[in-house]
Short mmCIF file of C-alpha atoms (C1' of nucleotides) in Angstrom, two decimals:
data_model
loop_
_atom_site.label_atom_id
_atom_site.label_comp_id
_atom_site.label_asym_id
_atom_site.label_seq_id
_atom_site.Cartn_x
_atom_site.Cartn_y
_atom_site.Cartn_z
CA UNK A 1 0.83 38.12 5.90
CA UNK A 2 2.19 34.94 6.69
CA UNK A 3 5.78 34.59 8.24
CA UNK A 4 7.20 31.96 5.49
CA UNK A 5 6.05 35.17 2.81
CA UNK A 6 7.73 37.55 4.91
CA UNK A 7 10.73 35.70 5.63
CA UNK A 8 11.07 35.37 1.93
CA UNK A 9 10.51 39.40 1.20
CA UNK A 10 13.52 40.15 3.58
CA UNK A 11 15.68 37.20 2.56
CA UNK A 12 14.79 38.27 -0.93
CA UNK A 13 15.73 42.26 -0.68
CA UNK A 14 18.51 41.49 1.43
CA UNK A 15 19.85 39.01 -1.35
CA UNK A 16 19.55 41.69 -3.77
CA UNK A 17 20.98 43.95 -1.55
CA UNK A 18 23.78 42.74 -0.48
CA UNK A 19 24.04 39.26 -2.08
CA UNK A 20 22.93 35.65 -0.88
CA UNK A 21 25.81 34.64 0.88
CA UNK A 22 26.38 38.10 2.66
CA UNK A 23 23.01 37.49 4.78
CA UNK A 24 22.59 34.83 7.47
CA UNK A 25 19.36 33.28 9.09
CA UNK A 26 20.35 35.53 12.22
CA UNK A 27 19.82 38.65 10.21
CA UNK A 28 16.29 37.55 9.35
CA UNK A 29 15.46 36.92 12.38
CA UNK A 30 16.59 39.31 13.57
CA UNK A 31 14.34 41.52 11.11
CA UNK A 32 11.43 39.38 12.28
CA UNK A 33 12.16 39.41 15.70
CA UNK A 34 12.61 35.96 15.89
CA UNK A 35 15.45 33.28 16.85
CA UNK A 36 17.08 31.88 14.21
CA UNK A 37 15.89 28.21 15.08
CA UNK A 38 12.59 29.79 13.89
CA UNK A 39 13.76 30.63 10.39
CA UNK A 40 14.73 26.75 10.05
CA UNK A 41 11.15 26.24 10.49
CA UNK A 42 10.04 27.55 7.17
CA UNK A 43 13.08 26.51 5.77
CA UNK A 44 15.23 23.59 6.74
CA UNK A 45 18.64 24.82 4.78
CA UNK A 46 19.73 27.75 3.25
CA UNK A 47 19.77 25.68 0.14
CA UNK A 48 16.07 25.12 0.47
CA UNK A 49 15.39 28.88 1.05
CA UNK A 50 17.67 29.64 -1.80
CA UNK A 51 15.30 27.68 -4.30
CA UNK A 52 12.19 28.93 -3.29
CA UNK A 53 13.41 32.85 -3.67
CA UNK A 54 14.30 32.18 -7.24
CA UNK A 55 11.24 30.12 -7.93
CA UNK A 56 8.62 32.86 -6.64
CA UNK A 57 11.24 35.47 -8.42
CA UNK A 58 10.90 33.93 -11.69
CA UNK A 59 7.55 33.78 -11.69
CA UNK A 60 6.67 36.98 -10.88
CA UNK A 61 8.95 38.55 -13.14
CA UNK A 62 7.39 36.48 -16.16
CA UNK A 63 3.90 37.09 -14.83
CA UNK A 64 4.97 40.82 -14.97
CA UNK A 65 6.18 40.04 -18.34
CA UNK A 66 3.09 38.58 -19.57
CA UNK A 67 1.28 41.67 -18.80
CA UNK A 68 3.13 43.71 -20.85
CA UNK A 69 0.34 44.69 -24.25
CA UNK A 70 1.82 47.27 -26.36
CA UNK A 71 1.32 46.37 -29.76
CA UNK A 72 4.33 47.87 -31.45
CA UNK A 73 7.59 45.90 -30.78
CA UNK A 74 9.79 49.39 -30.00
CA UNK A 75 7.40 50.03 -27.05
CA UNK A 76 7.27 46.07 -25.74
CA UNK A 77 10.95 46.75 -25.68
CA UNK A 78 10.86 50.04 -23.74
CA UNK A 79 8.64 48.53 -20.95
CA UNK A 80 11.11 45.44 -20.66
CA UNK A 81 13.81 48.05 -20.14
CA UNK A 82 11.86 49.99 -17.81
CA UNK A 83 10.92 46.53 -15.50
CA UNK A 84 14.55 45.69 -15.49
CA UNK A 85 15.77 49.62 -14.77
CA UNK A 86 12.86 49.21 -11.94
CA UNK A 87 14.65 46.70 -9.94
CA UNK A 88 17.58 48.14 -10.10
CA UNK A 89 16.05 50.58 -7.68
CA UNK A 90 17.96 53.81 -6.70
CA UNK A 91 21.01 52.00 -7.77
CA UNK A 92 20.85 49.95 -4.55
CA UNK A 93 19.92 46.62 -5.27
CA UNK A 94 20.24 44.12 -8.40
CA UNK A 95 17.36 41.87 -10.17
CA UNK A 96 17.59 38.85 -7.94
CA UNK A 97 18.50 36.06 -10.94
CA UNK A 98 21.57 38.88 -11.55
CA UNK A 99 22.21 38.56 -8.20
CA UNK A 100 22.45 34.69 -7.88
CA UNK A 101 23.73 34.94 -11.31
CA UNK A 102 26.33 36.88 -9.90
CA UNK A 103 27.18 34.64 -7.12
CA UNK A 104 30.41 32.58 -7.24
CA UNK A 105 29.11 29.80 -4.35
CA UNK A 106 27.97 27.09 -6.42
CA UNK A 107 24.11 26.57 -5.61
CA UNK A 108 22.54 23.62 -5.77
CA UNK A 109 21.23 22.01 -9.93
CA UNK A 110 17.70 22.76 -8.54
CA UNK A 111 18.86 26.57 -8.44
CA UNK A 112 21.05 26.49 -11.02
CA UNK A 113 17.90 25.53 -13.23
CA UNK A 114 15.58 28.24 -12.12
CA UNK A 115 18.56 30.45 -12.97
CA UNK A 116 18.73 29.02 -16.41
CA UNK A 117 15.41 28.66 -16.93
CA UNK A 118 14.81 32.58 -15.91
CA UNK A 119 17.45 33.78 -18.73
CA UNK A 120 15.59 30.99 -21.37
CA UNK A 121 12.46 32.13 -20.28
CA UNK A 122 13.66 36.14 -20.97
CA UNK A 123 15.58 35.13 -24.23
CA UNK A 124 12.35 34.03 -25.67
CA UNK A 125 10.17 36.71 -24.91
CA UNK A 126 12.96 39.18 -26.63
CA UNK A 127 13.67 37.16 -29.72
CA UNK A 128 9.69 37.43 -29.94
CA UNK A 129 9.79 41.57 -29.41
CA UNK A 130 13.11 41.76 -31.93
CA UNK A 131 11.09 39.54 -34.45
CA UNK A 132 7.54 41.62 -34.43
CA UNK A 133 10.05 44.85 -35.08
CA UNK A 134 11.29 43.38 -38.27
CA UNK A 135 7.64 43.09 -39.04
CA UNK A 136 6.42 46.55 -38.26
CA UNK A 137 9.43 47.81 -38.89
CA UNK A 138 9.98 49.69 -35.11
CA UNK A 139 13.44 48.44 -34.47
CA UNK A 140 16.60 47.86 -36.59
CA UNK A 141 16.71 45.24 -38.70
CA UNK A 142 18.88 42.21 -36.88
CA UNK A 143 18.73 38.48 -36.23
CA UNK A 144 16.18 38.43 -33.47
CA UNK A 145 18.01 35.48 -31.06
CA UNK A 146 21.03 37.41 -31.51
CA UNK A 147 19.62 40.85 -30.28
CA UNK A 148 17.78 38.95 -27.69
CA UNK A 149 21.34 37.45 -26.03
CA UNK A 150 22.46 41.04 -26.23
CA UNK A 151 19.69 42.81 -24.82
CA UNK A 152 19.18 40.57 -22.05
CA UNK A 153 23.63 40.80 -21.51
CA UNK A 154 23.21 44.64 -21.56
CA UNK A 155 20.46 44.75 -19.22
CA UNK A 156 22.41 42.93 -16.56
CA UNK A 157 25.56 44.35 -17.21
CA UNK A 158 24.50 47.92 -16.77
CA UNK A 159 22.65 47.16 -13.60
CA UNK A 160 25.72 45.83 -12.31
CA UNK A 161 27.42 49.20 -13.42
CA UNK A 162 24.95 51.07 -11.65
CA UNK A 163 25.21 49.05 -8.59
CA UNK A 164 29.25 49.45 -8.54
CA UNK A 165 29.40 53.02 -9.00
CA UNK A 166 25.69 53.63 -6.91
CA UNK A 167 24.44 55.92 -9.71
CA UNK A 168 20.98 54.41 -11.22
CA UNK A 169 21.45 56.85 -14.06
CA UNK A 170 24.48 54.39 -15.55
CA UNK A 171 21.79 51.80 -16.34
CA UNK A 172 19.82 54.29 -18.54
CA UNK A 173 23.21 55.95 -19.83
CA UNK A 174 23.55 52.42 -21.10
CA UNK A 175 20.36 50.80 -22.14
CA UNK A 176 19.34 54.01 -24.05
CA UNK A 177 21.77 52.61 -27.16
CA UNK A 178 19.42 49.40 -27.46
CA UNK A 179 16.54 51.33 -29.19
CA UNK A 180 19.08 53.38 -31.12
CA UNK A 181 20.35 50.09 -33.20
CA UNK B 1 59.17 34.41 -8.14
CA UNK B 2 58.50 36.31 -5.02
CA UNK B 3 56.33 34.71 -2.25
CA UNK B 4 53.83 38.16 -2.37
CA UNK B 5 53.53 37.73 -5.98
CA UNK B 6 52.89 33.88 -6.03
CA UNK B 7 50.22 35.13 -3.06
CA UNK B 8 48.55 37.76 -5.25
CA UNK B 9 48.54 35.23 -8.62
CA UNK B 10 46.43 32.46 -6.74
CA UNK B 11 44.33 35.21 -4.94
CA UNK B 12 42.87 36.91 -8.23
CA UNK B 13 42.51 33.20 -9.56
CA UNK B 14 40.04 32.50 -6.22
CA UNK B 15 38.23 35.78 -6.33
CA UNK B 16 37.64 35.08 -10.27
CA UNK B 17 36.21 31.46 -9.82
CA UNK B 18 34.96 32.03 -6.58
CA UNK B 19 34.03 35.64 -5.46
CA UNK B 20 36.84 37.48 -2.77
CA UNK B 21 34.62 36.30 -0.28
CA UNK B 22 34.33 33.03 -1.42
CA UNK B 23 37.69 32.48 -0.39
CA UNK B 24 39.71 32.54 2.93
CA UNK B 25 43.68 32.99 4.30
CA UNK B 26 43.47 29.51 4.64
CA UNK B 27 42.89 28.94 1.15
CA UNK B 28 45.79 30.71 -0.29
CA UNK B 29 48.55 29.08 3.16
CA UNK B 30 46.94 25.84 1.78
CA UNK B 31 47.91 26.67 -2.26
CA UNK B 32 51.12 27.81 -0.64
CA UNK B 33 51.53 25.11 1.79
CA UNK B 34 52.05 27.97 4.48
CA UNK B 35 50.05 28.63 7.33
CA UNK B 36 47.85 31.65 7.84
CA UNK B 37 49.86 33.76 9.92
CA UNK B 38 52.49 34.05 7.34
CA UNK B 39 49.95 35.40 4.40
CA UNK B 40 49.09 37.88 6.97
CA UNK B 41 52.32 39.15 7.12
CA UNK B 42 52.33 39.73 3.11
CA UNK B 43 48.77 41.09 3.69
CA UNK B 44 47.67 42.72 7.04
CA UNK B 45 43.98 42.62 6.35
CA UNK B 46 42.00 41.22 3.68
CA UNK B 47 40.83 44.58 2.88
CA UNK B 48 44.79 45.43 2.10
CA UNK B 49 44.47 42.45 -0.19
CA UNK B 50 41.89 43.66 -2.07
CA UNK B 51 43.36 46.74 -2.55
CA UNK B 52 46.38 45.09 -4.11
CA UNK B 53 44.53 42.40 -5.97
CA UNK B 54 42.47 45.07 -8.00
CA UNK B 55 45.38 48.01 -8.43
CA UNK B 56 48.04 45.06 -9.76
CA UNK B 57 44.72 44.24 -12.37
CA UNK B 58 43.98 47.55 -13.25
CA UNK B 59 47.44 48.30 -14.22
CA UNK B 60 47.99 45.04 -16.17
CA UNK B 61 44.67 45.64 -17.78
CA UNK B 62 45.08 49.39 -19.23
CA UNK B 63 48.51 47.61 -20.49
CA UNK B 64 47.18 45.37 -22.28
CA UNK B 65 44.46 47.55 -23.60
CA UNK B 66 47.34 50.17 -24.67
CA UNK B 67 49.22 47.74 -26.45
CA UNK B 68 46.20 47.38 -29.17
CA UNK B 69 47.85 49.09 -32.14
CA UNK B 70 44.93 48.20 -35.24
CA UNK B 71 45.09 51.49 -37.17
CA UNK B 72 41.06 51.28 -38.02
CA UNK B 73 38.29 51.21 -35.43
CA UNK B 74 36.28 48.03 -35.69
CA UNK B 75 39.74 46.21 -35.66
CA UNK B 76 40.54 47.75 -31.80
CA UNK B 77 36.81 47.51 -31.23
CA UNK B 78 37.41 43.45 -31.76
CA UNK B 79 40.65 43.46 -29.84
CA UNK B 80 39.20 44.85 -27.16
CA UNK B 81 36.37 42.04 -26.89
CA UNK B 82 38.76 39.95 -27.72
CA UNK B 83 40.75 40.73 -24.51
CA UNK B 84 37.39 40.55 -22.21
CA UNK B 85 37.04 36.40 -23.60
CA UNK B 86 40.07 36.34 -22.87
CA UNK B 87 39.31 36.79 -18.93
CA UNK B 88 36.46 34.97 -19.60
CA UNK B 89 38.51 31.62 -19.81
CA UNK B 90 36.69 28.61 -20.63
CA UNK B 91 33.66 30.59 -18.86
CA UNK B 92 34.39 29.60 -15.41
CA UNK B 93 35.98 32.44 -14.56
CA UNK B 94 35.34 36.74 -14.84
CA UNK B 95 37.35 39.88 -14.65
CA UNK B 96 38.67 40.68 -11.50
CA UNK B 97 36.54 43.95 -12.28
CA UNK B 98 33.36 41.95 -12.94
CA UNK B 99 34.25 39.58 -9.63
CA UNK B 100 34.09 42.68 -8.05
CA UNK B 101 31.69 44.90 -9.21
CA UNK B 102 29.39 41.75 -8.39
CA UNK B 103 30.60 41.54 -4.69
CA UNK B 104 27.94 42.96 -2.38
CA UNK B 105 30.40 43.14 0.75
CA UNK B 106 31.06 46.67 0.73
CA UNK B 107 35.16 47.20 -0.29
CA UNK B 108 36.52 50.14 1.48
CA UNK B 109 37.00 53.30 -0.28
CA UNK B 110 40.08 52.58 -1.83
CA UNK B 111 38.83 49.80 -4.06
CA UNK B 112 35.70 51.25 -4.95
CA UNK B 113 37.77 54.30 -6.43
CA UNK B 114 39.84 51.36 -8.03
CA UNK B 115 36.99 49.81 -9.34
CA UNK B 116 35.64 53.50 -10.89
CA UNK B 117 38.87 53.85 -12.13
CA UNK B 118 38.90 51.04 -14.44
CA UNK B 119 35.26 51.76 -15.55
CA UNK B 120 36.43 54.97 -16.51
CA UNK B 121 39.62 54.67 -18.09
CA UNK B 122 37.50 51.79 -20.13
CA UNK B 123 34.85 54.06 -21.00
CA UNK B 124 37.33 56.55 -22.68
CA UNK B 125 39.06 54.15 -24.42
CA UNK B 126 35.81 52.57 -26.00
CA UNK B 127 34.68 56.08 -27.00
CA UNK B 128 37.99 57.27 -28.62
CA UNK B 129 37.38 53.56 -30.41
CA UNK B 130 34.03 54.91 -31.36
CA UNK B 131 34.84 58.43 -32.46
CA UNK B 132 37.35 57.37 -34.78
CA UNK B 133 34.84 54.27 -36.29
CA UNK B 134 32.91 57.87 -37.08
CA UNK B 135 35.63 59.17 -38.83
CA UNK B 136 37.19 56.22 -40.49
CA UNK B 137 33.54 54.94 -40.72
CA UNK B 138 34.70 51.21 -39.81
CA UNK B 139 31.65 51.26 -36.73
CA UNK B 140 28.01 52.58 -36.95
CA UNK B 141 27.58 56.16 -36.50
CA UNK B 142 26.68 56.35 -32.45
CA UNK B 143 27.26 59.13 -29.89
CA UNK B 144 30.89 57.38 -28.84
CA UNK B 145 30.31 58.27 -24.91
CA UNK B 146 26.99 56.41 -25.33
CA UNK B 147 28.18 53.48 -27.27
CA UNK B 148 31.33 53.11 -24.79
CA UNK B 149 28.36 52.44 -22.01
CA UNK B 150 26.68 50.05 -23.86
CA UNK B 151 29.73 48.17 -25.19
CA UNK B 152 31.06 48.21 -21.45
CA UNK B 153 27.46 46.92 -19.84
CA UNK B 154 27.54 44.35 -22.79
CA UNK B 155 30.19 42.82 -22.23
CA UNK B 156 30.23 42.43 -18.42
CA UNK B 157 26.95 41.60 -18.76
CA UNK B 158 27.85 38.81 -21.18
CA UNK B 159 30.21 37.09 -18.96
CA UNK B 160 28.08 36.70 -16.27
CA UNK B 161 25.88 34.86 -18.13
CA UNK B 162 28.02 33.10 -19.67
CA UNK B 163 29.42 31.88 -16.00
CA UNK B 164 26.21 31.41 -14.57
CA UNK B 165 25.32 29.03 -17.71
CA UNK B 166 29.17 27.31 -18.19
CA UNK B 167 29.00 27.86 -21.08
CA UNK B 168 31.56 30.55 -23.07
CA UNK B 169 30.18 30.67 -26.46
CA UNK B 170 26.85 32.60 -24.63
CA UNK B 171 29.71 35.42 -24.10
CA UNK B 172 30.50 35.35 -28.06
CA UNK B 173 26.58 35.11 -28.77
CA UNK B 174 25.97 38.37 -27.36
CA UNK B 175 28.57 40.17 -28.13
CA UNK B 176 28.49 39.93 -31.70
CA UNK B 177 26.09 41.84 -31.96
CA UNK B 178 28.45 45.25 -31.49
CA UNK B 179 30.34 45.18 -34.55
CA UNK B 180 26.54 44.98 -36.45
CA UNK B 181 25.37 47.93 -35.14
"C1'" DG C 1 5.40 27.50 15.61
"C1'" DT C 2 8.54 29.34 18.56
"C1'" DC C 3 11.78 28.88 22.02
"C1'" DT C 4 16.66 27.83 24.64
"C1'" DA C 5 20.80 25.75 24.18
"C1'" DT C 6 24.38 23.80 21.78
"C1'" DA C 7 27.24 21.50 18.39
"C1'" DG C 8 30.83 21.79 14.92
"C1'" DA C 9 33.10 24.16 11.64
"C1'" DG C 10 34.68 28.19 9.61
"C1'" DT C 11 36.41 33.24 9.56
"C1'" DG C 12 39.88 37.31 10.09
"C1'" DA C 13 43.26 38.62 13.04
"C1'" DT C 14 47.09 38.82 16.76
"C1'" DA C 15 51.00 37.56 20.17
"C1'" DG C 16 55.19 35.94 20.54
"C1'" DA C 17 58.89 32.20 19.68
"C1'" DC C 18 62.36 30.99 16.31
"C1'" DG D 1 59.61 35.36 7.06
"C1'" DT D 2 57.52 31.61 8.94
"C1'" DC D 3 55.88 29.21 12.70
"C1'" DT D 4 52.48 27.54 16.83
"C1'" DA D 5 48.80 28.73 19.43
"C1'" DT D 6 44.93 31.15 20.36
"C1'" DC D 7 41.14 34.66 20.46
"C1'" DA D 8 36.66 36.35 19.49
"C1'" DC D 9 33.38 35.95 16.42
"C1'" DT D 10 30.11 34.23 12.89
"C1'" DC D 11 27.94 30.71 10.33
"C1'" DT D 12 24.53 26.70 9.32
"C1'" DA D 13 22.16 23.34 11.53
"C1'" DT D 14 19.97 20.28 15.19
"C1'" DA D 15 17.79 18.45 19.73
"C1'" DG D 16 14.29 18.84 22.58
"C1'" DA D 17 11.11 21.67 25.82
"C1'" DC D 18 6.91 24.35 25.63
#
DNA sequence: GTCTATAGAGTGATAGAC
DNA sequence: GTCTATCACTCTATAGAC
């Protein structure tokens, strides 16, 4: 493995971990047994390694998206839910656009793009499961962009219930309502 | 006004824009044109600010949340979203709960039990809201204790994306969806 | 690519005068 | 209660040797 794709693994748990600005260069080099010159390297700011964690985020959550074949809308739902509950970990650690989503430091437009373009991206793909249930009639009846913002709002909200209180089982306590309409 | 109030006001303001991290002793001696050492008499540690910052909310919340006097169940279950925009401000700014539930630096014990605390004493509200929609059948029949979760998740969940897009009407997109069932 | 060394600015916190 | 002055530490970032 190459030390930019590890750098980014670490920087990427410990972001969801513990939040962005709560990690420093030192800490990954430290977990790379490096010096921290060395991290600036492979990325020049923390700006710069900011972007490229969302970027290789949002892709591989939409990638993991893609995969995702049920054929009936009710179960396309419950494997969203279960890809979302999966990041959540034991309760330990957010989705990382939550976690920059979270974050109150203002990032940079490039960032604040990805970020956008993560929860456009997600919107989509739900609006598309909500509409296929009117169709074959798996989920409750209900303006499809609407249940989309609300699923995607519930998703995140509950992980960062979980997180606060360190019990994983708050995001299913939670998200079990969705499929219950 | 006292000088520890005025300290306390422009503190939750910061760690509702900002994050508690986000923002230093220096920030608040400069909003009080004071220097540091004198916030740290109000406030020993920034820890004991904390502390204060989130019991002071907590309090004011369940106030507010106590005052709601609708006699039927989808009228306090609107009030009570209505109060969450309401911290939402023109989407630049969360609940000091939100603010931080989302902060990775781990609080001492004392605001985490704060924190739990107003989870909790939400989550009973929001189901006695939803056991009486039952009776005076005002909300969609739901288990209550379930539907407080979601309603809870949903609408933290909405204002963070509505603060990480800027934009408040996301936080009115999503929720609407409650009162539909 | 990785290193040593350092710059320059920020942080929370404390001692002690007034 | 507020001040000046300072401490010890951390942070991002850069220069230049190897």
């Amino acid at each position: 493995m190459d030390t930019r794709t590890t750098l980014l693994d670490h920087a990427e748990m410990l972001a969801r971990t513990r939040g962005f600005e709560a990690f420093s260069f030192a800490d990954l080099a430290t977990a790379l047994d490096m010096r921290k010159a060395s991290v600036h390297y492979h990325f020049s700011t923390k700006a710069a390694l900011a972007q490229a964690l969302i970027r290789r985020y949002r892709e591989s959550f939409m990638a993991r998206l893609a995969l995702i074949d049920a054929p009936e809308a009710d179960d396309r739902l419950r494997a969203y839910i279960a890809l979302y509950r999966e990041t959540l970990g034991s309760g330990d650690r957010l989705c990382l656009c939550v976690a920059f989503s979270c974050s109150r430091d203002s990032f940079d437009a490039a960032v604040g793009a990805e970020i956008h373009g993560f929860h456009r991206d997600s919107l989509n793909w739900l609006a598309d499961v909500f509409a296929l249930g009117q169709i074959d009639e798996t989920l409750p009846n209900a303006d499809p962009a609407g249940a989309a913002y609300a699923c995607l709002a519930l998703c995140e909200g509950a992980q960062i219930m979980a997180r606060a209180a360190g019990e994983a089982h708050v995001f299913d306590r939670a998200t079990a309502q969705i499929l219950k309409g």
